[in-house]
Amino acid sequence: MNPSSPSSATNYRLTRRDFIQYGSICIASSFIAACTNNNQPSTNSSGLDKVTFGTNWIAQAEHGGFYQAIATGIYKDYGLDVTIKMGGPQVGSGTQLLMGGAVDFFMGYGIDAVNAIAQGIPKITVAAIFQKDPWCLIAHPNTAIKALGDLKGKPIYVSASANITYWPLLEAKYGFTDDQKRPYNFNPAPFLTDKNSAQQGYVTSEPFAIQKQGGFEPVVFLLADYGYQPYATTIETKKELVEKNPDLVQRFVDASIKGWYSYLENPQPGNQLIKKDNPEMTDEQLAYSIQKLNEYGIILSDIAEKQGIGAMSDERWKSLFDSMVDTKISQPSVNYKEAYTLQFVNKGVGYYKK
């Protein structure tokens, strides 16, 4: 992302979020064809297992730990030859890539994982790098706006994916109404023009773009701190791989988590690879994103502080599913427990730092 072009920056982030949220919406015939592909990871001439990991968008700090594990040789230490396949607007849905064998692991999202089970798609989440989803609502610095609920009745620029993710929660908990919604055209200009408005964003990106273009520091409400609790930047794979090769899954999860610990300590090796894959990325944007990942506890919060990065719990998944049912995003008959497994995480901080 190029911070000098905030409008394109916002386009980048919000179209990505739509890409993530709609990732499991597959055309039936395409899905059936994909499920017939039983490709398994192969071994290269050096004896390393070749693995492809698909990300949810163009290379950025939010993917840093995975790039770090390549750059520092962590994956190789675990017997893995990992290739990162960047996502983007021209890349197919993550679910189709995963189920079709184009990638072995994919960077997923909690709500999407539950929806996939409802659709009969045999994929499963094996780790959750982000304990908090970076979704936020952004407002002008106005003395009347002190808390998220103060945005009730205000015009808010949101993308279509809001309807099946966070908006139902805002309606149920804070009394937001559909007449507040304004179509988000992936440009902050309407928000900047209307000081009474708000817009959606990613806490690691849009506020930075608004500071650059608007010349002011916006008010930011991280939705995770107001009851919106899906896991994000998850690691998901096919259930078949978990059943047939759990050792490979464990090694990929462990190495990725160690990559994240390394990245948070010294991100430079990973950042160099990020900039190689995404030449428009700047050091300033990378530094801002890492700062916000730490400031908001996106990665290290909740049980991850003791159980390690990537941690998940039955309680959090149940809470997510209950909220999806309450807001009518999901049906109560869905067996949400099929969406995840705790088999590969929760080893404790010491396990990953030894």
Tab-separated table of C-alpha atoms in Angstrom:
chain	number	residue	atom	x	y	z
A	1	MET	CA	0.000	0.000	0.000
A	2	ASN	CA	1.188	3.499	-0.786
A	3	PRO	CA	0.393	5.895	2.068
A	4	SER	CA	0.653	8.828	-0.317
A	5	SER	CA	-2.522	7.594	-2.005
A	6	PRO	CA	-5.038	7.192	0.830
A	7	SER	CA	-7.960	6.551	-1.488
A	8	SER	CA	-6.244	3.557	-3.035
A	9	ALA	CA	-5.147	2.497	0.424
A	10	THR	CA	-8.742	2.344	1.581
A	11	ASN	CA	-9.753	0.515	-1.558
A	12	TYR	CA	-7.031	-2.001	-0.777
A	13	ARG	CA	-8.198	-2.680	2.755
A	14	LEU	CA	-11.944	-2.690	2.373
A	15	THR	CA	-12.136	-4.719	-0.782
A	16	ARG	CA	-9.903	-7.155	1.060
A	17	ARG	CA	-12.423	-7.402	3.881
A	18	ASP	CA	-15.197	-8.167	1.406
A	19	PHE	CA	-12.874	-10.761	-0.103
A	20	ILE	CA	-12.404	-12.395	3.298
A	21	GLN	CA	-16.041	-12.295	4.383
A	22	TYR	CA	-17.381	-13.754	1.153
A	23	GLY	CA	-14.571	-16.297	0.868
A	24	SER	CA	-16.743	-19.378	1.373
A	25	ILE	CA	-19.497	-18.426	-1.052
A	26	CYS	CA	-18.830	-20.943	-3.812
A	27	ILE	CA	-20.737	-21.870	-6.942
A	28	ALA	CA	-21.941	-25.418	-6.347
A	29	SER	CA	-20.458	-26.930	-9.502
A	30	SER	CA	-17.093	-25.309	-8.837
A	31	PHE	CA	-17.098	-26.584	-5.271
A	32	ILE	CA	-17.922	-30.133	-6.292
A	33	ALA	CA	-15.098	-30.090	-8.821
A	34	ALA	CA	-12.707	-28.687	-6.221
A	35	CYS	CA	-13.525	-31.395	-3.717
A	36	THR	CA	-12.425	-34.061	-6.153
A	37	ASN	CA	-8.879	-32.679	-6.042
A	38	ASN	CA	-7.002	-34.664	-3.394
A	39	ASN	CA	-3.549	-33.161	-3.919
A	40	GLN	CA	-1.275	-33.559	-0.898
A	41	PRO	CA	1.873	-31.523	-0.128
A	42	SER	CA	4.958	-32.988	-1.811
A	43	THR	CA	8.633	-33.167	-0.839
A	44	ASN	CA	11.406	-31.241	-2.612
A	45	SER	CA	14.930	-32.427	-3.455
A	46	SER	CA	16.218	-31.208	-0.095
A	47	GLY	CA	13.773	-33.402	1.779
A	48	LEU	CA	11.583	-30.465	2.834
A	49	ASP	CA	7.816	-30.726	2.619
A	50	LYS	CA	6.570	-28.206	0.064
A	51	VAL	CA	3.689	-26.145	1.410
A	52	THR	CA	1.742	-23.266	-0.112
A	53	PHE	CA	0.057	-20.733	2.153
A	54	GLY	CA	-2.567	-18.396	0.715
A	55	THR	CA	-2.986	-14.948	2.273
A	56	ASN	CA	-6.143	-12.866	2.233
A	57	TRP	CA	-4.621	-9.864	0.497
A	58	ILE	CA	-1.461	-8.225	-0.833
A	59	ALA	CA	1.627	-8.482	1.415
A	60	GLN	CA	1.507	-6.259	4.494
A	61	ALA	CA	2.484	-6.153	8.157
A	62	GLU	CA	-0.670	-8.092	9.077
A	63	HIS	CA	0.975	-11.065	7.329
A	64	GLY	CA	4.384	-10.384	8.851
A	65	GLY	CA	4.920	-13.505	10.937
A	66	PHE	CA	4.489	-15.797	7.961
A	67	TYR	CA	7.009	-13.830	5.900
A	68	GLN	CA	9.329	-13.743	8.913
A	69	ALA	CA	9.261	-17.535	9.193
A	70	ILE	CA	10.494	-17.741	5.608
A	71	ALA	CA	13.056	-14.955	5.936
A	72	THR	CA	14.648	-16.303	9.113
A	73	GLY	CA	14.597	-19.971	8.130
A	74	ILE	CA	12.081	-21.008	10.783
A	75	TYR	CA	9.987	-22.955	8.316
A	76	LYS	CA	13.077	-24.797	7.066
A	77	ASP	CA	13.960	-25.668	10.652
A	78	TYR	CA	10.612	-27.430	10.770
A	79	GLY	CA	11.223	-29.312	7.536
A	80	LEU	CA	9.049	-27.041	5.415
A	81	ASP	CA	9.597	-25.302	2.093
A	82	VAL	CA	6.844	-22.666	2.257
A	83	THR	CA	5.609	-20.522	-0.606
A	84	ILE	CA	3.264	-17.623	0.146
A	85	LYS	CA	0.555	-17.059	-2.459
A	86	MET	CA	-0.721	-13.502	-2.101
A	87	GLY	CA	-4.413	-12.772	-2.262
A	88	GLY	CA	-5.933	-9.834	-4.055
A	89	PRO	CA	-8.837	-8.694	-6.231
A	90	GLN	CA	-7.771	-10.908	-9.134
A	91	VAL	CA	-7.349	-14.015	-6.979
A	92	GLY	CA	-10.171	-16.514	-6.483
A	93	SER	CA	-11.904	-17.074	-3.142
A	94	GLY	CA	-9.737	-18.564	-0.429
A	95	THR	CA	-12.119	-21.446	0.100
A	96	GLN	CA	-12.018	-22.414	-3.563
A	97	LEU	CA	-8.216	-22.165	-3.627
A	98	LEU	CA	-7.986	-24.329	-0.522
A	99	MET	CA	-10.515	-26.948	-1.521
A	100	GLY	CA	-9.192	-27.060	-5.080
A	101	GLY	CA	-5.639	-27.795	-3.920
A	102	ALA	CA	-4.100	-24.522	-5.109
A	103	VAL	CA	-2.976	-23.848	-1.522
A	104	ASP	CA	-2.455	-26.166	1.446
A	105	PHE	CA	-3.298	-23.601	4.115
A	106	PHE	CA	-5.213	-20.341	3.923
A	107	MET	CA	-5.547	-17.193	6.012
A	108	GLY	CA	-9.153	-17.357	7.138
A	109	TYR	CA	-11.767	-15.722	9.336
A	110	GLY	CA	-13.928	-17.027	12.189
A	111	ILE	CA	-17.355	-16.127	10.813
A	112	ASP	CA	-16.466	-17.523	7.411
A	113	ALA	CA	-15.338	-20.782	9.028
A	114	VAL	CA	-18.752	-21.281	10.645
A	115	ASN	CA	-20.559	-20.340	7.440
A	116	ALA	CA	-18.455	-22.883	5.542
A	117	ILE	CA	-19.703	-25.652	7.838
A	118	ALA	CA	-23.268	-24.539	7.161
A	119	GLN	CA	-22.529	-24.988	3.460
A	120	GLY	CA	-21.000	-28.434	3.934
A	121	ILE	CA	-17.460	-27.308	3.028
A	122	PRO	CA	-14.886	-29.590	4.739
A	123	LYS	CA	-12.332	-27.057	5.892
A	124	ILE	CA	-11.188	-26.432	9.450
A	125	THR	CA	-9.445	-23.691	11.442
A	126	VAL	CA	-6.294	-24.878	13.217
A	127	ALA	CA	-4.967	-21.609	14.717
A	128	ALA	CA	-6.026	-17.984	15.202
A	129	ILE	CA	-3.212	-15.452	14.914
A	130	PHE	CA	-5.446	-12.423	15.585
A	131	GLN	CA	-7.309	-12.628	18.879
A	132	LYS	CA	-9.068	-9.399	17.892
A	133	ASP	CA	-10.435	-8.564	14.464
A	134	PRO	CA	-8.950	-5.186	13.398
A	135	TRP	CA	-12.324	-3.898	12.097
A	136	CYS	CA	-13.090	-0.432	13.442
A	137	LEU	CA	-15.403	2.510	12.978
A	138	ILE	CA	-13.715	5.870	12.482
A	139	ALA	CA	-15.188	9.251	13.417
A	140	HIS	CA	-14.140	12.884	13.356
A	141	PRO	CA	-12.624	14.337	16.534
A	142	ASN	CA	-15.896	15.715	17.891
A	143	THR	CA	-16.670	16.330	21.534
A	144	ALA	CA	-20.113	14.750	21.046
A	145	ILE	CA	-18.604	11.396	20.054
A	146	LYS	CA	-17.160	9.729	23.148
A	147	ALA	CA	-18.175	6.093	22.676
A	148	LEU	CA	-19.311	3.780	19.916
A	149	GLY	CA	-22.962	4.176	20.892
A	150	ASP	CA	-22.733	7.901	20.205
A	151	LEU	CA	-22.653	7.076	16.498
A	152	LYS	CA	-26.299	6.008	16.621
A	153	GLY	CA	-28.191	8.051	14.058
A	154	LYS	CA	-25.031	9.286	12.338
A	155	PRO	CA	-24.332	8.495	8.670
A	156	ILE	CA	-21.786	5.676	8.456
A	157	TYR	CA	-19.996	4.565	5.297
A	158	VAL	CA	-19.882	0.759	5.226
A	159	SER	CA	-19.227	-1.945	2.639
A	160	ALA	CA	-21.665	-4.713	1.742
A	161	SER	CA	-19.886	-7.274	3.924
A	162	ALA	CA	-20.925	-5.320	7.039
A	163	ASN	CA	-24.402	-6.771	6.630
A	164	ILE	CA	-23.197	-10.303	7.385
A	165	THR	CA	-20.503	-9.442	9.906
A	166	TYR	CA	-20.538	-6.560	12.386
A	167	TRP	CA	-23.608	-4.460	11.465
A	168	PRO	CA	-26.170	-6.868	12.980
A	169	LEU	CA	-24.308	-6.577	16.294
A	170	LEU	CA	-24.416	-2.776	16.131
A	171	GLU	CA	-28.145	-2.925	15.469
A	172	ALA	CA	-28.819	-5.316	18.341
A	173	LYS	CA	-26.507	-3.789	20.933
A	174	TYR	CA	-26.462	-0.088	20.124
A	175	GLY	CA	-29.671	0.526	18.209
A	176	PHE	CA	-28.032	1.368	14.894
A	177	THR	CA	-30.465	1.384	11.973
A	178	ASP	CA	-30.186	0.661	8.265
A	179	ASP	CA	-30.977	4.265	7.347
A	180	GLN	CA	-27.594	5.221	8.808
A	181	LYS	CA	-25.719	3.172	6.238
A	182	ARG	CA	-24.085	4.878	3.298
A	183	PRO	CA	-22.420	2.916	0.486
A	184	TYR	CA	-18.678	2.846	0.936
A	185	ASN	CA	-16.915	3.535	-2.361
A	186	PHE	CA	-13.429	2.727	-1.028
A	187	ASN	CA	-12.486	6.387	-0.808
A	188	PRO	CA	-12.352	8.425	2.440
A	189	ALA	CA	-13.353	11.659	0.678
A	190	PRO	CA	-17.079	11.528	1.636
A	191	PHE	CA	-16.148	10.911	5.263
A	192	LEU	CA	-13.586	13.700	5.247
A	193	THR	CA	-16.153	16.088	3.784
A	194	ASP	CA	-18.942	15.315	6.252
A	195	LYS	CA	-17.749	15.979	9.804
A	196	ASN	CA	-20.928	14.388	11.164
A	197	SER	CA	-20.201	11.032	9.539
A	198	ALA	CA	-18.207	7.894	10.338
A	199	GLN	CA	-16.696	5.157	8.215
A	200	GLN	CA	-15.507	1.614	8.612
A	201	GLY	CA	-11.845	0.717	8.467
A	202	TYR	CA	-9.011	-1.500	9.561
A	203	VAL	CA	-7.348	-0.159	12.702
A	204	THR	CA	-3.904	-0.786	11.213
A	205	SER	CA	-4.549	1.162	8.017
A	206	GLU	CA	-7.464	3.570	7.459
A	207	PRO	CA	-6.679	5.868	10.409
A	208	PHE	CA	-3.174	6.254	8.970
A	209	ALA	CA	-4.570	7.095	5.525
A	210	ILE	CA	-7.005	9.613	7.026
A	211	GLN	CA	-4.222	11.307	8.973
A	212	LYS	CA	-2.263	11.646	5.746
A	213	GLN	CA	-5.111	12.975	3.623
A	214	GLY	CA	-7.244	14.806	6.193
A	215	GLY	CA	-4.492	16.206	8.348
A	216	PHE	CA	-6.124	15.150	11.624
A	217	GLU	CA	-6.140	12.163	13.968
A	218	PRO	CA	-9.542	10.482	13.846
A	219	VAL	CA	-11.445	8.893	16.697
A	220	VAL	CA	-11.169	5.111	16.391
A	221	PHE	CA	-13.490	2.503	17.874
A	222	LEU	CA	-12.124	-1.031	17.618
A	223	LEU	CA	-15.224	-3.198	17.287
A	224	ALA	CA	-13.540	-6.077	19.117
A	225	ASP	CA	-13.608	-3.927	22.243
A	226	TYR	CA	-17.370	-3.476	21.880
A	227	GLY	CA	-18.493	-7.086	21.640
A	228	TYR	CA	-17.528	-8.070	18.092
A	229	GLN	CA	-15.365	-11.116	18.751
A	230	PRO	CA	-14.534	-13.308	15.734
A	231	TYR	CA	-11.045	-14.697	15.379
A	232	ALA	CA	-9.189	-13.249	12.397
A	233	THR	CA	-6.076	-14.041	10.371
A	234	THR	CA	-6.655	-17.680	11.157
A	235	ILE	CA	-4.865	-20.665	9.673
A	236	GLU	CA	-7.275	-23.030	7.995
A	237	THR	CA	-6.834	-26.159	5.938
A	238	LYS	CA	-8.799	-29.085	4.580
A	239	LYS	CA	-10.099	-31.586	7.122
A	240	GLU	CA	-8.514	-34.273	4.965
A	241	LEU	CA	-5.022	-32.902	5.637
A	242	VAL	CA	-5.635	-32.795	9.385
A	243	GLU	CA	-6.750	-36.431	9.296
A	244	LYS	CA	-4.031	-37.764	6.970
A	245	ASN	CA	-1.014	-35.643	7.903
A	246	PRO	CA	-1.420	-34.036	11.337
A	247	ASP	CA	2.370	-33.880	11.762
A	248	LEU	CA	2.692	-31.518	8.806
A	249	VAL	CA	-0.163	-29.372	10.124
A	250	GLN	CA	1.479	-29.194	13.544
A	251	ARG	CA	4.837	-28.201	12.077
A	252	PHE	CA	3.291	-25.477	9.937
A	253	VAL	CA	1.307	-24.079	12.858
A	254	ASP	CA	4.273	-24.168	15.262
A	255	ALA	CA	6.666	-22.583	12.771
A	256	SER	CA	4.160	-19.872	11.833
A	257	ILE	CA	3.586	-18.987	15.474
A	258	LYS	CA	7.336	-18.819	16.086
A	259	GLY	CA	7.561	-16.598	13.020
A	260	TRP	CA	5.111	-14.190	14.625
A	261	TYR	CA	7.047	-14.042	17.880
A	262	SER	CA	10.174	-13.313	15.871
A	263	TYR	CA	8.426	-10.664	13.772
A	264	LEU	CA	7.138	-8.784	16.800
A	265	GLU	CA	10.666	-8.716	18.245
A	266	ASN	CA	12.488	-7.654	15.058
A	267	PRO	CA	10.328	-7.272	11.939
A	268	GLN	CA	13.051	-6.270	9.507
A	269	PRO	CA	13.663	-9.690	7.862
A	270	GLY	CA	9.955	-10.202	7.257
A	271	ASN	CA	9.441	-6.626	6.110
A	272	GLN	CA	12.056	-7.034	3.404
A	273	LEU	CA	10.130	-9.951	1.932
A	274	ILE	CA	6.839	-8.085	2.280
A	275	LYS	CA	8.255	-5.178	0.268
A	276	LYS	CA	9.618	-7.589	-2.299
A	277	ASP	CA	6.164	-9.079	-2.839
A	278	ASN	CA	4.445	-5.695	-2.548
A	279	PRO	CA	6.784	-2.959	-3.847
A	280	GLU	CA	4.261	-0.211	-3.009
A	281	MET	CA	4.488	-0.982	0.705
A	282	THR	CA	6.440	1.634	2.676
A	283	ASP	CA	8.447	1.451	5.880
A	284	GLU	CA	6.176	4.117	7.372
A	285	GLN	CA	3.044	2.064	6.780
A	286	LEU	CA	4.695	-1.107	8.081
A	287	ALA	CA	5.801	0.644	11.262
A	288	TYR	CA	2.325	2.114	11.808
A	289	SER	CA	0.610	-1.239	11.330
A	290	ILE	CA	2.958	-3.045	13.727
A	291	GLN	CA	2.473	-0.305	16.308
A	292	LYS	CA	-1.308	-0.705	16.137
A	293	LEU	CA	-1.142	-4.506	16.236
A	294	ASN	CA	0.670	-4.141	19.560
A	295	GLU	CA	-1.274	-1.153	20.900
A	296	TYR	CA	-4.666	-2.806	20.467
A	297	GLY	CA	-3.588	-6.300	21.489
A	298	ILE	CA	-4.626	-7.709	18.137
A	299	ILE	CA	-2.241	-10.662	18.460
A	300	LEU	CA	-1.242	-10.816	22.128
A	301	SER	CA	-4.372	-10.595	24.243
A	302	ASP	CA	-6.947	-12.877	25.837
A	303	ILE	CA	-5.642	-16.440	26.322
A	304	ALA	CA	-2.820	-15.916	23.808
A	305	GLU	CA	-0.862	-14.098	26.512
A	306	LYS	CA	-0.448	-17.389	28.385
A	307	GLN	CA	-1.262	-20.101	25.853
A	308	GLY	CA	0.748	-18.539	23.034
A	309	ILE	CA	0.066	-16.764	19.766
A	310	GLY	CA	-2.524	-18.627	17.715
A	311	ALA	CA	-4.479	-19.765	20.772
A	312	MET	CA	-8.189	-20.548	20.596
A	313	SER	CA	-10.825	-21.668	23.079
A	314	ASP	CA	-14.115	-23.539	22.960
A	315	GLU	CA	-15.674	-20.687	24.907
A	316	ARG	CA	-14.725	-18.047	22.331
A	317	TRP	CA	-16.020	-20.149	19.444
A	318	LYS	CA	-19.294	-20.783	21.284
A	319	SER	CA	-19.625	-17.084	22.059
A	320	LEU	CA	-19.038	-16.242	18.396
A	321	PHE	CA	-21.585	-18.802	17.243
A	322	ASP	CA	-24.168	-17.657	19.788
A	323	SER	CA	-23.780	-14.078	18.570
A	324	MET	CA	-24.154	-15.231	14.964
A	325	VAL	CA	-27.390	-17.011	15.876
A	326	ASP	CA	-28.657	-14.065	17.933
A	327	THR	CA	-28.091	-11.688	15.019
A	328	LYS	CA	-29.473	-14.212	12.513
A	329	ILE	CA	-26.190	-14.565	10.622
A	330	SER	CA	-26.297	-18.309	11.295
A	331	GLN	CA	-28.902	-20.968	12.026
A	332	PRO	CA	-28.830	-22.634	15.463
A	333	SER	CA	-28.740	-26.072	13.822
A	334	VAL	CA	-25.205	-25.534	12.454
A	335	ASN	CA	-22.610	-27.723	14.177
A	336	TYR	CA	-20.121	-24.897	14.670
A	337	LYS	CA	-17.679	-27.170	16.506
A	338	GLU	CA	-16.740	-28.679	13.153
A	339	ALA	CA	-15.277	-25.307	12.144
A	340	TYR	CA	-12.188	-25.586	14.359
A	341	THR	CA	-9.887	-27.823	16.368
A	342	LEU	CA	-7.695	-27.019	19.367
A	343	GLN	CA	-5.400	-29.940	18.564
A	344	PHE	CA	-2.542	-27.815	17.228
A	345	VAL	CA	-2.503	-24.745	19.527
A	346	ASN	CA	-2.514	-23.664	23.185
A	347	LYS	CA	0.943	-25.116	23.914
A	348	GLY	CA	1.993	-22.247	26.196
A	349	VAL	CA	4.325	-19.308	25.523
A	350	GLY	CA	7.368	-21.279	26.680
A	351	TYR	CA	6.747	-23.966	24.065
A	352	TYR	CA	7.048	-21.460	21.222
A	353	LYS	CA	10.017	-19.560	22.656
A	354	LYS	CA	12.238	-22.523	23.495
